[in-house]
XYZ file of C-alpha atoms in Angstrom:
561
model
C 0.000 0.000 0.000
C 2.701 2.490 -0.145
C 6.078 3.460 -2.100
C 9.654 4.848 -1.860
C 12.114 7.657 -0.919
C 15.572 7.384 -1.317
C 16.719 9.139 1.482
C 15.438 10.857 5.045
C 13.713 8.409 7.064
C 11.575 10.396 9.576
C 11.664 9.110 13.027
C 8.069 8.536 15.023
C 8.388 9.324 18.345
C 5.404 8.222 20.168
C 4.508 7.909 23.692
C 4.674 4.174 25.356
C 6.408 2.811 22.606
C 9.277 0.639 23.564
C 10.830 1.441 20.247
C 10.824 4.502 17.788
C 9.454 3.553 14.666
C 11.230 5.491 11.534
C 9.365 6.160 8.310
C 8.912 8.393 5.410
C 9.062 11.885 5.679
C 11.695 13.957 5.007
C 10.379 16.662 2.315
C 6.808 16.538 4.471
C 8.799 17.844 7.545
C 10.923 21.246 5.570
C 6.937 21.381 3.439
C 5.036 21.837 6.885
C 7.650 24.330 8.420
C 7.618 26.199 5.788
C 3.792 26.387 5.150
C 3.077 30.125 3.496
C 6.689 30.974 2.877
C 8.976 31.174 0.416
C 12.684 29.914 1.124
C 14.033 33.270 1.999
C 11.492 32.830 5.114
C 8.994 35.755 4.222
C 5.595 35.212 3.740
C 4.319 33.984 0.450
C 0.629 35.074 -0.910
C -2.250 32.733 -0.757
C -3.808 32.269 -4.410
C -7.607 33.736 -4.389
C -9.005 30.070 -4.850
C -7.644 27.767 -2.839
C -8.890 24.137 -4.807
C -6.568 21.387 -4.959
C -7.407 18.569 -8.036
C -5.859 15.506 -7.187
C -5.725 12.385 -9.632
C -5.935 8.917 -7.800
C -5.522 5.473 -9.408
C -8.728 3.668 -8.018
C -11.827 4.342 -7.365
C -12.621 3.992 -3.478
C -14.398 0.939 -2.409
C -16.289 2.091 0.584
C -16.588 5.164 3.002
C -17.843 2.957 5.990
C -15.071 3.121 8.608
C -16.103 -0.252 9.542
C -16.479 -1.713 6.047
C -13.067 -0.071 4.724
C -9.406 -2.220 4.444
C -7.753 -0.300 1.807
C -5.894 2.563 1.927
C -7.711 4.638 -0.556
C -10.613 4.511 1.530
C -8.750 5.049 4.973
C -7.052 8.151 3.057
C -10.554 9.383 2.493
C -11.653 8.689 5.862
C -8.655 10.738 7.557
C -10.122 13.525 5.323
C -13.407 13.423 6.061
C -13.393 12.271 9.936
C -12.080 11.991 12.732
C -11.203 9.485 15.648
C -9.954 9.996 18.990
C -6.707 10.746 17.522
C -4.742 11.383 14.275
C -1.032 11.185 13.024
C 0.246 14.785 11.888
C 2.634 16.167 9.613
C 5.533 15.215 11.102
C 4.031 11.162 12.290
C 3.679 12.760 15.793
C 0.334 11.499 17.232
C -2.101 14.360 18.625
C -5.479 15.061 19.900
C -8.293 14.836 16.950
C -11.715 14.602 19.418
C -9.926 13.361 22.667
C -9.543 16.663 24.894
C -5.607 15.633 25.333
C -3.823 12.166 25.566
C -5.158 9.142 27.535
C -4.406 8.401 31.200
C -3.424 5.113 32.435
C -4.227 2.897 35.295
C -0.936 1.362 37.200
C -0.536 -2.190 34.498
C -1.190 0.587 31.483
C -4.316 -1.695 30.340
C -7.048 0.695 31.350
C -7.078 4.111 29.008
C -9.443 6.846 30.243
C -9.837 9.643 27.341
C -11.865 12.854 27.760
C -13.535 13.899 24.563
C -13.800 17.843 22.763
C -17.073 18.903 23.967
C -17.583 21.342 20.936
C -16.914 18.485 18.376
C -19.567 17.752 15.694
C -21.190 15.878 12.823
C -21.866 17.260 9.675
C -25.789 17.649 11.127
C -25.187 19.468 14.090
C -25.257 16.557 16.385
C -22.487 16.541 19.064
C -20.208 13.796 18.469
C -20.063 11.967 22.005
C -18.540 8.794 23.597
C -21.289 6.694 22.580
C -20.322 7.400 18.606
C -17.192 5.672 19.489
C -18.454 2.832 21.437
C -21.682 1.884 18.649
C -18.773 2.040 15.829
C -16.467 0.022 17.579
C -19.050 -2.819 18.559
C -20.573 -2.290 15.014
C -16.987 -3.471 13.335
C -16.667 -6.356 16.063
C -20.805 -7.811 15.930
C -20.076 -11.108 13.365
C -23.506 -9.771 12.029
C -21.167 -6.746 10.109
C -18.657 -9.009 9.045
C -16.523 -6.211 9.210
C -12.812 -7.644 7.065
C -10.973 -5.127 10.124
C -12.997 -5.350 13.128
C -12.086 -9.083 14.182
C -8.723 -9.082 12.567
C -7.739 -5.492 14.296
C -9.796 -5.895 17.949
C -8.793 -9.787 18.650
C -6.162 -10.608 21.495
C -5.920 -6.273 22.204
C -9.324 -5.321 23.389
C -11.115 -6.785 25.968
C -13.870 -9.778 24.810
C -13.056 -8.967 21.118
C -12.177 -12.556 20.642
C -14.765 -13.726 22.926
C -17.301 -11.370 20.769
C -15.970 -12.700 17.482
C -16.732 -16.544 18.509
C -20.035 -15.861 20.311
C -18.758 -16.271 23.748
C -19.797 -12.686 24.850
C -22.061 -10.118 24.150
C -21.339 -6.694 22.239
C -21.649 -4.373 25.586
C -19.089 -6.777 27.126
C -16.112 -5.239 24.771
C -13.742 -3.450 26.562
C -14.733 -0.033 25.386
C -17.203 1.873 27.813
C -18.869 5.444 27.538
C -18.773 7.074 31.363
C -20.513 9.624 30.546
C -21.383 11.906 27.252
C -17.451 12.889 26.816
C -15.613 10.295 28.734
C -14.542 6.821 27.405
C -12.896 3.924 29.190
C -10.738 1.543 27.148
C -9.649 -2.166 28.336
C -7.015 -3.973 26.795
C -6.095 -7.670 27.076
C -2.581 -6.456 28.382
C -0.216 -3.378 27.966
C 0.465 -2.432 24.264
C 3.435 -0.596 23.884
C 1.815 1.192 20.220
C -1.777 1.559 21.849
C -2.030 5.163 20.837
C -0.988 5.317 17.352
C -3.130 1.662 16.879
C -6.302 4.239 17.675
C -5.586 6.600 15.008
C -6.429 3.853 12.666
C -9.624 4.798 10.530
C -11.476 1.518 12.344
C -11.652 3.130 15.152
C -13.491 6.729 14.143
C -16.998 7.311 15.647
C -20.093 6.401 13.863
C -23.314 8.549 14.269
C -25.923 5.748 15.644
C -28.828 7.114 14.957
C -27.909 8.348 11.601
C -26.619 4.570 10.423
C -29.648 2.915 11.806
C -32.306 5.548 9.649
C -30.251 4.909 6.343
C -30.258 1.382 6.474
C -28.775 -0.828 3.716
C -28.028 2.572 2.265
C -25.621 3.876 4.810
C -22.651 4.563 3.226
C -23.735 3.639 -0.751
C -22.757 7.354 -1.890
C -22.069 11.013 -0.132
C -25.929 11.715 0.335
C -25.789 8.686 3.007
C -22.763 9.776 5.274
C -21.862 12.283 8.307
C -18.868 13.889 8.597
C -16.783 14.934 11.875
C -13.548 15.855 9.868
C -11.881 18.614 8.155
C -13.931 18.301 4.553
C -17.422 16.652 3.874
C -18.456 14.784 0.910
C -20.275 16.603 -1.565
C -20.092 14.763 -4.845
C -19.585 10.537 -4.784
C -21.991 8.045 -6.395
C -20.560 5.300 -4.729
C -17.814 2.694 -5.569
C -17.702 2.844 -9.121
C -17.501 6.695 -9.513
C -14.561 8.145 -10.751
C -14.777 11.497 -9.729
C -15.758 12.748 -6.280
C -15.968 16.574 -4.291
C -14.541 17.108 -0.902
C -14.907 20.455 0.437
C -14.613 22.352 3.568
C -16.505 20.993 6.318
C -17.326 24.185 8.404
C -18.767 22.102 11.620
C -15.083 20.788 12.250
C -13.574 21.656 15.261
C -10.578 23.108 13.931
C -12.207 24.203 10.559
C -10.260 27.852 11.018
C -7.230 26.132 10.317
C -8.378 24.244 7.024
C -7.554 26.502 4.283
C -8.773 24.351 0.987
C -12.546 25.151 0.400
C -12.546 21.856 -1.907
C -10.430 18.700 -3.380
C -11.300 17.703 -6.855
C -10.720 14.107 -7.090
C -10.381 12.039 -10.462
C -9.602 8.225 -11.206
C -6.860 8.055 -13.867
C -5.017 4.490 -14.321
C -2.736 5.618 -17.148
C 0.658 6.794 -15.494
C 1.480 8.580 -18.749
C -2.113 10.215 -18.713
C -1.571 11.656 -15.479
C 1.789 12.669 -15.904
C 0.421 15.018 -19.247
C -2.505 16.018 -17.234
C 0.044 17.756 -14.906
C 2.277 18.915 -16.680
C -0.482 20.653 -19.070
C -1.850 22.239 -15.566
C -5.270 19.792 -15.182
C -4.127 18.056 -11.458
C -2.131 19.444 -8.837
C -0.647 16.474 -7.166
C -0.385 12.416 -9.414
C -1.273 9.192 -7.970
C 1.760 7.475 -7.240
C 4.030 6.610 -10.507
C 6.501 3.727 -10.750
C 7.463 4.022 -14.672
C 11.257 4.796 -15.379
C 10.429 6.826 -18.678
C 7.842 9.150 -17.217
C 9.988 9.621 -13.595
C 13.308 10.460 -15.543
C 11.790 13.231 -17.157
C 11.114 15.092 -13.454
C 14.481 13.870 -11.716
C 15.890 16.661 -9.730
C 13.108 18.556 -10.474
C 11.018 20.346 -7.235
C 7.866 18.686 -8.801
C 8.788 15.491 -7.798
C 8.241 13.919 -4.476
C 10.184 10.912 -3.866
C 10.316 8.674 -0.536
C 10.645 5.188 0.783
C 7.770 3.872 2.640
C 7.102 1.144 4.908
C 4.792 -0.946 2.728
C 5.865 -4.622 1.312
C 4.475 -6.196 -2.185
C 4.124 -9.659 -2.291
C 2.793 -12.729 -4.318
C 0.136 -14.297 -2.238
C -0.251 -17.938 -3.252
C -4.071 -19.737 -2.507
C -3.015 -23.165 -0.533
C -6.511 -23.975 -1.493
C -4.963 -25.099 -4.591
C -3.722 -28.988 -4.184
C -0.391 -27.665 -6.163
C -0.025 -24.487 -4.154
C -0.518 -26.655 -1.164
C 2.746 -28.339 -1.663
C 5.400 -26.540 -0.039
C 8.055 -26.756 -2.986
C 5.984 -25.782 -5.296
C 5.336 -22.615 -3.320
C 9.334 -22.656 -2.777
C 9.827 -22.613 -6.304
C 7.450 -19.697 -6.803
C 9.326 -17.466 -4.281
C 12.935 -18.234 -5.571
C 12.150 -17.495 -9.060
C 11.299 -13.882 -9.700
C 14.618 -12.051 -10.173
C 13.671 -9.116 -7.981
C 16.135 -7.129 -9.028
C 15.627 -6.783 -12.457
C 12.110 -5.964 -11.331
C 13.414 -2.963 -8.864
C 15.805 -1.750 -11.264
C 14.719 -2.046 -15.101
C 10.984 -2.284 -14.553
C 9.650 -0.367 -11.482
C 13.044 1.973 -11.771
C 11.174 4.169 -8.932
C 13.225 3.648 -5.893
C 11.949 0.730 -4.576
C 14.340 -1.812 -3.218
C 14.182 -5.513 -3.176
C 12.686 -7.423 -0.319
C 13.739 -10.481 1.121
C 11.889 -9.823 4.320
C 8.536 -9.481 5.573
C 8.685 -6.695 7.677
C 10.278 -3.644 6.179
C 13.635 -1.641 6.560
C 13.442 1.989 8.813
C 10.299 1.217 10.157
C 10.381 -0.436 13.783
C 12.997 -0.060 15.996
C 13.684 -1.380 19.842
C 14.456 0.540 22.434
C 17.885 0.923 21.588
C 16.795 2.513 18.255
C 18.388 -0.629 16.609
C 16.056 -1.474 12.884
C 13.970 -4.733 13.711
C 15.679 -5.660 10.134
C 19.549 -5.374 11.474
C 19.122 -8.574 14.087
C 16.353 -10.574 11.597
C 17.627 -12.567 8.621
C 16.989 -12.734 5.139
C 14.482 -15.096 3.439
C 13.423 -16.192 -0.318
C 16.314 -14.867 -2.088
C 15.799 -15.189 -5.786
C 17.757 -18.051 -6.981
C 16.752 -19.781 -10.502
C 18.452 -23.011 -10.173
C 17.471 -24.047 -6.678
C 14.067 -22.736 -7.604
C 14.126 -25.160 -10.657
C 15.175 -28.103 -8.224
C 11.894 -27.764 -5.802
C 9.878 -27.230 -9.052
C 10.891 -30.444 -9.804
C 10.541 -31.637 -6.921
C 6.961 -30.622 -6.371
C 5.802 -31.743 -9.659
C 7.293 -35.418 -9.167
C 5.623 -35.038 -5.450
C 2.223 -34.058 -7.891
C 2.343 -36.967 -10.376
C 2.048 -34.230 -13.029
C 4.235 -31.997 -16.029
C 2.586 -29.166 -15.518
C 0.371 -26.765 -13.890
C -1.910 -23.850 -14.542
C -2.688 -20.548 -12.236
C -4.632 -18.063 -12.541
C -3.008 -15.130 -11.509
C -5.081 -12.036 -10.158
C -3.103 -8.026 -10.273
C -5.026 -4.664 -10.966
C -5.954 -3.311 -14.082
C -3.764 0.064 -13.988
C -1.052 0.362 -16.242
C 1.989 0.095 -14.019
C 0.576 -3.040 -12.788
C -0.111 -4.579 -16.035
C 3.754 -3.796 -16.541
C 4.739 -5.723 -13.519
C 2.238 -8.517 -13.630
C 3.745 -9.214 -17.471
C 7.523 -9.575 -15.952
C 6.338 -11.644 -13.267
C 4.233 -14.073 -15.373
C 7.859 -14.122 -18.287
C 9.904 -15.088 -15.066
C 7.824 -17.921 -13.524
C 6.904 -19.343 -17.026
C 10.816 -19.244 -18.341
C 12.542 -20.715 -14.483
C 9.621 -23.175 -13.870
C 8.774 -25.266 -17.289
C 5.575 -26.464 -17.722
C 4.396 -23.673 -15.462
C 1.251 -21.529 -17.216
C 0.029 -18.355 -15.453
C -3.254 -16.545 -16.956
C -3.335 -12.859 -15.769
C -6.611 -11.167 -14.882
C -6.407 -7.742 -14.672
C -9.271 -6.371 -12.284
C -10.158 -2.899 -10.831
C -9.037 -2.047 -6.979
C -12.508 -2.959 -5.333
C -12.786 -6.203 -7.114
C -9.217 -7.535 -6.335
C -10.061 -7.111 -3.150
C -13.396 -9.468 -3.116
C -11.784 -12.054 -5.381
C -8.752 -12.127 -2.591
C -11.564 -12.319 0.122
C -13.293 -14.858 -1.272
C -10.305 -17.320 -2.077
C -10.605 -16.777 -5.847
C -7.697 -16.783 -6.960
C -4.383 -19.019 -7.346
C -1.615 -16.522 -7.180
C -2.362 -12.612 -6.394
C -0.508 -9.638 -6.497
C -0.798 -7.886 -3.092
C 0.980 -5.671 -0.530
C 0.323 -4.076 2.874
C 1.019 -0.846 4.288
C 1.665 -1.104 8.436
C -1.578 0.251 10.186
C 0.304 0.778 13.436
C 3.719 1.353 14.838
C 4.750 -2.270 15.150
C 6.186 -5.336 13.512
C 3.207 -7.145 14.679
C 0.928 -4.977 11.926
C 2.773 -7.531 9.416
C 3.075 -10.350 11.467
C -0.410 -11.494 12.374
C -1.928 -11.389 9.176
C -0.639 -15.259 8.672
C -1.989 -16.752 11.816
C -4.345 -19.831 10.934
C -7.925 -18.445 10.275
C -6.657 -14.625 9.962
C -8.738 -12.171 8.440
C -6.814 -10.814 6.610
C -4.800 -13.883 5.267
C -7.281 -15.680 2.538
C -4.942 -18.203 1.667
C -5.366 -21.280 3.815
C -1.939 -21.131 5.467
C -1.695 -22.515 8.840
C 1.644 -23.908 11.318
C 1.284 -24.216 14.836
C 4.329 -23.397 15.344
C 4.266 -20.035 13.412
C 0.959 -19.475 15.830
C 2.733 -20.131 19.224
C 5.349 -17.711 18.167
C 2.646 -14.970 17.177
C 0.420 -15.677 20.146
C 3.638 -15.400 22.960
C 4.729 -11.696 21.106
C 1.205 -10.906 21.432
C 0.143 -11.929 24.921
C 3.467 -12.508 26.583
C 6.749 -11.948 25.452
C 8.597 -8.025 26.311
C 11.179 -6.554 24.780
C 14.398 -8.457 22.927
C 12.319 -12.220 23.738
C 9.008 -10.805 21.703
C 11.457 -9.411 19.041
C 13.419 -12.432 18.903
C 9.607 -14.761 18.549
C 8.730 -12.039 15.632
C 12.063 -12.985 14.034
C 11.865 -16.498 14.179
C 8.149 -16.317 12.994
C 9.063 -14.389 10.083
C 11.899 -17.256 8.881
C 8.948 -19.687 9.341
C 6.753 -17.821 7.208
C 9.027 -16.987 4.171
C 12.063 -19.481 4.436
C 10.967 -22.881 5.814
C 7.285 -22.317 4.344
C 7.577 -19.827 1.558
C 3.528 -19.064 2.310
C 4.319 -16.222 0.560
C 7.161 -14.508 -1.737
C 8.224 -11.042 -1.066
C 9.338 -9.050 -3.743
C 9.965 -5.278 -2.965
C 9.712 -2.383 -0.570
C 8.167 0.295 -2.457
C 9.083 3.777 -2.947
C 6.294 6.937 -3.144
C 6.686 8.639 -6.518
C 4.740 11.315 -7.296
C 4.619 14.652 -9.039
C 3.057 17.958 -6.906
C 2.574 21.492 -7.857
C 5.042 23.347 -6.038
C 2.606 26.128 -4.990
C 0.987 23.157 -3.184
C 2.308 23.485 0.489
C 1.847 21.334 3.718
C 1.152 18.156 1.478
C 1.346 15.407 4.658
C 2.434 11.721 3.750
C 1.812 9.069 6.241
C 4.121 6.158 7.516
C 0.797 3.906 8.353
C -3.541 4.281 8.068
C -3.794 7.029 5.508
C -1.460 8.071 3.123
C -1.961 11.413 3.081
C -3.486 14.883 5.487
C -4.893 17.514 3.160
C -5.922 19.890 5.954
C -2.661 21.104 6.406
C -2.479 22.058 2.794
C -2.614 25.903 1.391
C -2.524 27.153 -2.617
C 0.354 29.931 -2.917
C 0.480 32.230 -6.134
């Protein structure tokens, strides 16, 4: 879900942590502090309309916090609402409706927050503790089947887990409203990233009364939503628009420092398109862009924003699949894509190859040492030991050959990528034959969540400040894993960090979890840490980029002459 720098890795310092957790965020930082000036530090002029058009690459597949698990939608989210807290320009986290930061009881599993008693929705109503408690029991009620709720909540907040299997009743999770602007969250135990894992979008408050008169329509387009955020929704007709309206949201608490009156937003999949729709003045800031040709003609140039972030692409392989079930056959897979070539001659954007799960200059212990410094290396490309577990695995089969079907996206760079991928496996594995089907965003998504699929392009961007936001999407039964992989062993490992372990032992477990995953099983192959590319008028300042949840704050932003 997210792209690459180069250079600067911006350090997040947040309280509790037991580690500081770097990420992108170098040009946001100088962009921020300079806000309104020019570079000899004297105040530049504010254009007379200050509209921002923005090009994206997707159309967004829901605006229900609850619903949402992509980071399109959690981008919109940030823009339109807001949650108890939110990540700012520099990845600090601050107040968004809590009155301050939490307070603690002695173990640090009991959070008391006060709540902004002049914060509300886009109606007039007040938003109040209850918003937050309905949402949050909303995403965890099995009734929702909310794809974050379970996989987010379980083992961290009280009875989630119990809720999820029908041991325990909604008003028994561990989030309670004292009174109209006072809440009272219980954990399972201590969580060193508790308070930038509530900045995620899951966790925003949802009007009760409002979702329960709109029905089966809440949420279907912008005529069926509240907003608490900086902007409101004035033009979307639902998931397969391609153009959508934010504009200033004048009930927002802090709508006198919003200085955009509205966002343009426009779906365009052709990197080339939107490169000549900026250049000839149409868009203000690109969706991200990862071909060589288009980013050579803007290197060096202040138009260009480059930046490594924390997300890692992988091919996900379906163990529903007799073949895929076999583990060499899967080991074949991993060893086989020359990742290099793919970082270097077709993505040329930055990004850097991964043999790893969890990414480089993200999480750190609390000796600011890089989770990746102590933790090995896995699946490094190698054709002729890939070749010798293809053969393997085929013998193991009774068969010569085997057909996937092989899911990406339907934009342009992915096309690009998907085609490599599908020359590399076919020419290292023989008698190997991948079909590609090229889908929009939205239905990737359901053909991953439904299992339909053999292999599938994918990748995650961290949602918290912690190896773990990698880690437990493979447990057996995750919600987020849709592949069929399960080891015990890999589960005791996950479970201890989770519930147990502290310190060097839970970063050690995470380690040896992450060999299990990608060396000994190869449930997966990891192919590269991506790098942000994207092209931004330079009158555009306080553009905010994100090292987890949202990619990007527009609230910050103001149009200069």
């Amino acid at each position: 879900m997210k792209k690459s720098k180069l250079s600067l890795l911006l350090v997040l310092s947040l309280v509790l942590s037991m580690f500081l957790a770097a990420c992108s965020g170098g040009d946001k930082k100088e962009t921020t502090k300079n806000e309104g000036k020019n570079t000899a530090g004297t105040e530049e002029k504010l254009a007379d309309e200050q509209v921002l058009n923005v090009l994206e690459s997707a159309e967004i597949p829901t605006m229900d916090s609850v619903m949402a698990e992509d980071v399109l939608g959690f981008t919109m989210l940030n823009a339109t609402n807001e949650g108890l807290y939110r990540l700012d320009a520099d990845q600090k986290v601050i107040p968004g409706v809590a009155d301050g930061m939490p307070t603690y009881n002695d173990d640090k599993t009991v959070l008391t927050i006060k709540l902004r008693q002049d914060a509300k929705w886009s109606n007039g109503d007040p938003v109040t503790a209850h918003d937050f408690v309905y949402s949050w029991q909303r995403a965890i009620n099995p009734d929702t089947a909310s794809p974050y709720g379970p996989y987010f909540m379980m083992g961290k907040i009280k009875n989630a887990t119990e809720i999820s299997e029908g041991k325990a009743k909604l008003e028994d999770l561990g989030i309670k409203a004292l009174d109209d602007y006072t809440l009272e969250i219980t954990l399972v135990r201590a969580l060193p990233y508790i308070e930038s894992y509530i900045t995620f979008q899951l966790f925003y408050p949802q009007n009760q009364k409002f979702v329960e008169a709109q029905g089966a329509d809440y949420a279907k387009d912008a005529a069926h939503l509240l907003y608490n955020g900086p902007f409101k929704m004035t033009k979307w007709d639902g998931p397969t628009a391609t153009e959508w309206v934010l504009e200033k949201n004048e009930t927002y608490t802090n709508a006198k420092d919003v200085t955009l009156t509205k966002i343009n937003f426009n779906v365009s999949k052709d990197p080339q398109a939107s490169a000549n729709a900026f250049t000839a003045g149409e868009t203000d800031i690109t969706p991200k862009l990862a071909q060589a040709a288009i980013l050579s003609q803007y290197e060096g140039s202040d138009e260009l924003l480059r930046y490594q972030e924390p997300s890692i692409w992988w091919l996900k392989m379906n163990e529903k699949n007799p073949a895929l079930k076999n583990k060499n056959i899967r080991k074949a897979i991993a060893l086989s894509v020359d990742k290099k070539a793919l970082v270097d001659d077709v993505l040329a954007n930055g990004s850097i190859v991964a043999d790893f799960l969890v990414p480089k200059g993200f999480a750190f212990d609390e000796n600011g040492k890089d989770f990746r410094d102590t933790a090995g290396q896995w699946s490094k490309a190698n054709k002729e030991e890939a070749k010798k577990y293809w053969d393997k695995g085929l013998a193991e089969l009774g068969v010569k050959e085997v057909k996937f079907t092989y899911v990406g996206q339907d934009t342009e760079t992915a096309k690009t990528t998907d085609a490599f991928i599908k020359d590399q496996l076919e020419k290292n594995l023989p008698g190997l034959k991948l079909t590609i089907e090229s889908v929009p965003f939205k239905i990737r998504i359901a053909r991953e969540n439904k299992f339909e699929y053999d292999l599938l392009m994918g990748g995650w961007g961290p949602d918290y400040a912690d190896p773990m936001t990698y880690m437990d999407l493979w447990i057996t039964g995750g919600e987020q894993q849709h592949m069929d992989y399960s080891n015990p062993e890999f589960d005791k490992l996950i479970k201890a960090a989770s519930e147990e372990l502290q310190g060097q032992e839970r970063w050690k477990a995470l380690q040896d979890a992450e060999k299990i995953l990608l060396e000994d099983d190869a449930a997966i192959a990891p192919l590269y840490q991506r790098s942000v590319n994207l092209l931004i008028n330079p009158k555009v300042k306080g553009f905010a980029h994100h090292a987890f949840g949202a990619d990007y704050s527009y609230q910050w932003i103001k149009i200069t002459k």
